[in-house]
Amino acid sequence: MSQAFSGPSAGHVPVLRLGQVLLVTLQGDLHDSTAQQLQQDLSETVVASGATGVVIDISGVEIVDSFLGRVLAEIAAQSSLLAARTVIVGMRPAVAITLVELGLTLPGLHTALSTEAAMELLDVPVPSARPGAPRPERP
């Protein structure tokens, strides 16, 4: 069951809860005030929900600059201090190239190619695509 913690009002990025994981989808540019609000919302939601993971989908982001890279690194650092791991998904090749060219290492951030892969990385069971389908066994 998912639950929204913040609505899509101006200056807010919706934070959805999927079990023990918070899911954030970034679309377009992230302005200073929106970034600060997102950091605060995520920190408060991690504490209030007891979440152990944060997945940030950046597939809707065309350009990553040093500001966004710093924001993502700060979110990961804050989440880590609150006992939650952060995984970035949906990174476009051009975004990866830009991050490398900018010299941004993004400490504390893990990456995955999809939300499903991020959930597996966070060791969270991924619901099957069709009802009644058997779940894969974990070793």
Short mmCIF file of C-alpha atoms in Angstrom, two decimals, residues 8-132:
data_model
loop_
_atom_site.label_atom_id
_atom_site.label_comp_id
_atom_site.label_asym_id
_atom_site.label_seq_id
_atom_site.Cartn_x
_atom_site.Cartn_y
_atom_site.Cartn_z
CA PRO A 8 2.09 18.31 -5.48
CA SER A 9 1.55 21.91 -4.36
CA ALA A 10 3.99 24.62 -5.37
CA GLY A 11 7.40 24.06 -3.83
CA HIS A 12 6.72 20.43 -2.91
CA VAL A 13 7.78 17.17 -4.48
CA PRO A 14 5.45 14.26 -3.61
CA VAL A 15 6.95 11.62 -1.32
CA LEU A 16 5.24 8.23 -1.57
CA ARG A 17 5.64 5.45 0.96
CA LEU A 18 5.89 1.90 -0.34
CA GLY A 19 6.25 -0.24 2.76
CA GLN A 20 9.62 0.61 4.31
CA VAL A 21 10.74 2.65 1.28
CA LEU A 22 10.03 6.26 0.33
CA LEU A 23 9.74 6.99 -3.40
CA VAL A 24 10.40 10.42 -4.85
CA THR A 25 10.09 11.26 -8.55
CA LEU A 26 11.84 14.41 -9.73
CA GLN A 27 10.47 16.15 -12.82
CA GLY A 28 12.27 18.97 -14.58
CA ASP A 29 14.35 21.54 -12.75
CA LEU A 30 14.66 21.49 -8.97
CA HIS A 31 14.76 25.06 -7.69
CA ASP A 32 16.51 26.12 -4.48
CA SER A 33 13.37 26.43 -2.35
CA THR A 34 11.91 23.17 -3.71
CA ALA A 35 15.18 21.34 -3.03
CA GLN A 36 15.33 22.61 0.55
CA GLN A 37 11.69 21.65 1.10
CA LEU A 38 12.32 18.17 -0.35
CA GLN A 39 15.30 17.64 1.98
CA GLN A 40 13.22 18.66 4.99
CA ASP A 41 10.18 16.61 3.90
CA LEU A 42 12.29 13.51 3.32
CA SER A 43 14.10 13.77 6.66
CA GLU A 44 10.84 14.25 8.55
CA THR A 45 9.13 11.44 6.64
CA VAL A 46 12.02 9.00 7.22
CA VAL A 47 11.73 9.63 10.96
CA ALA A 48 7.91 9.61 11.08
CA SER A 49 7.54 6.46 8.96
CA GLY A 50 10.60 4.52 10.09
CA ALA A 51 11.57 4.06 6.43
CA THR A 52 14.79 2.15 5.78
CA GLY A 53 15.21 3.23 2.16
CA VAL A 54 14.74 6.22 -0.12
CA VAL A 55 14.43 5.78 -3.90
CA ILE A 56 14.79 8.92 -6.00
CA ASP A 57 13.70 8.60 -9.63
CA ILE A 58 15.48 11.18 -11.79
CA SER A 59 14.25 9.87 -15.16
CA GLY A 60 12.31 13.13 -15.62
CA VAL A 61 15.41 15.25 -15.12
CA GLU A 62 17.00 16.44 -18.36
CA ILE A 63 20.04 18.21 -16.96
CA VAL A 64 22.00 17.67 -13.77
CA ASP A 65 24.20 20.48 -12.55
CA SER A 66 26.42 20.77 -9.49
CA PHE A 67 23.46 22.11 -7.46
CA LEU A 68 21.30 19.04 -8.08
CA GLY A 69 24.27 16.76 -7.51
CA ARG A 70 24.92 18.44 -4.15
CA VAL A 71 21.22 18.18 -3.20
CA LEU A 72 21.18 14.45 -3.99
CA ALA A 73 24.38 13.91 -1.99
CA GLU A 74 22.94 15.87 0.96
CA ILE A 75 19.71 13.85 0.86
CA ALA A 76 21.76 10.63 0.93
CA ALA A 77 23.86 11.90 3.85
CA GLN A 78 20.80 12.99 5.85
CA SER A 79 18.99 9.72 5.14
CA SER A 80 22.06 7.72 6.14
CA LEU A 81 22.24 9.54 9.47
CA LEU A 82 18.59 8.56 9.96
CA ALA A 83 19.35 4.87 9.16
CA ALA A 84 17.93 4.86 5.62
CA ARG A 85 19.82 4.04 2.42
CA THR A 86 19.33 6.15 -0.72
CA VAL A 87 19.20 4.78 -4.27
CA ILE A 88 18.98 6.89 -7.43
CA VAL A 89 17.14 5.35 -10.40
CA GLY A 90 16.36 6.42 -13.95
CA MET A 91 19.67 8.14 -14.65
CA ARG A 92 20.05 8.94 -18.33
CA PRO A 93 23.44 8.36 -19.97
CA ALA A 94 23.87 12.10 -20.59
CA VAL A 95 23.24 12.78 -16.90
CA ALA A 96 25.85 10.18 -15.88
CA ILE A 97 28.36 11.73 -18.28
CA THR A 98 27.66 15.21 -16.88
CA LEU A 99 28.11 14.03 -13.28
CA VAL A 100 31.48 12.51 -14.17
CA GLU A 101 32.54 15.63 -16.07
CA LEU A 102 31.59 17.80 -13.08
CA GLY A 103 33.66 15.54 -10.84
CA LEU A 104 30.66 14.75 -8.60
CA THR A 105 31.19 11.45 -6.82
CA LEU A 106 27.90 11.53 -4.85
CA PRO A 107 29.10 9.72 -1.72
CA GLY A 108 26.47 7.66 0.04
CA LEU A 109 24.34 7.30 -3.07
CA HIS A 110 23.71 3.97 -4.70
CA THR A 111 22.34 3.68 -8.23
CA ALA A 112 20.05 1.21 -9.95
CA LEU A 113 18.62 1.03 -13.45
CA SER A 114 15.00 0.66 -12.32
CA THR A 115 12.78 1.05 -9.29
CA GLU A 116 12.49 -2.74 -9.08
CA ALA A 117 16.29 -3.09 -9.02
CA ALA A 118 16.46 -0.37 -6.33
CA MET A 119 13.95 -2.25 -4.18
CA GLU A 120 16.03 -5.42 -4.55
CA LEU A 121 19.19 -3.47 -3.66
CA LEU A 122 17.41 -2.24 -0.53
CA ASP A 123 16.41 -5.87 0.14
CA VAL A 124 12.71 -5.06 -0.07
CA PRO A 125 10.42 -7.66 -1.66
CA VAL A 126 9.15 -6.51 -5.04
CA PRO A 127 5.46 -7.31 -5.58
CA SER A 128 4.81 -9.60 -8.53
CA ALA A 129 3.41 -8.05 -11.70
CA ARG A 130 0.31 -10.23 -11.73
CA PRO A 131 -1.91 -11.18 -8.84
CA GLY A 132 -1.48 -14.73 -7.60
#
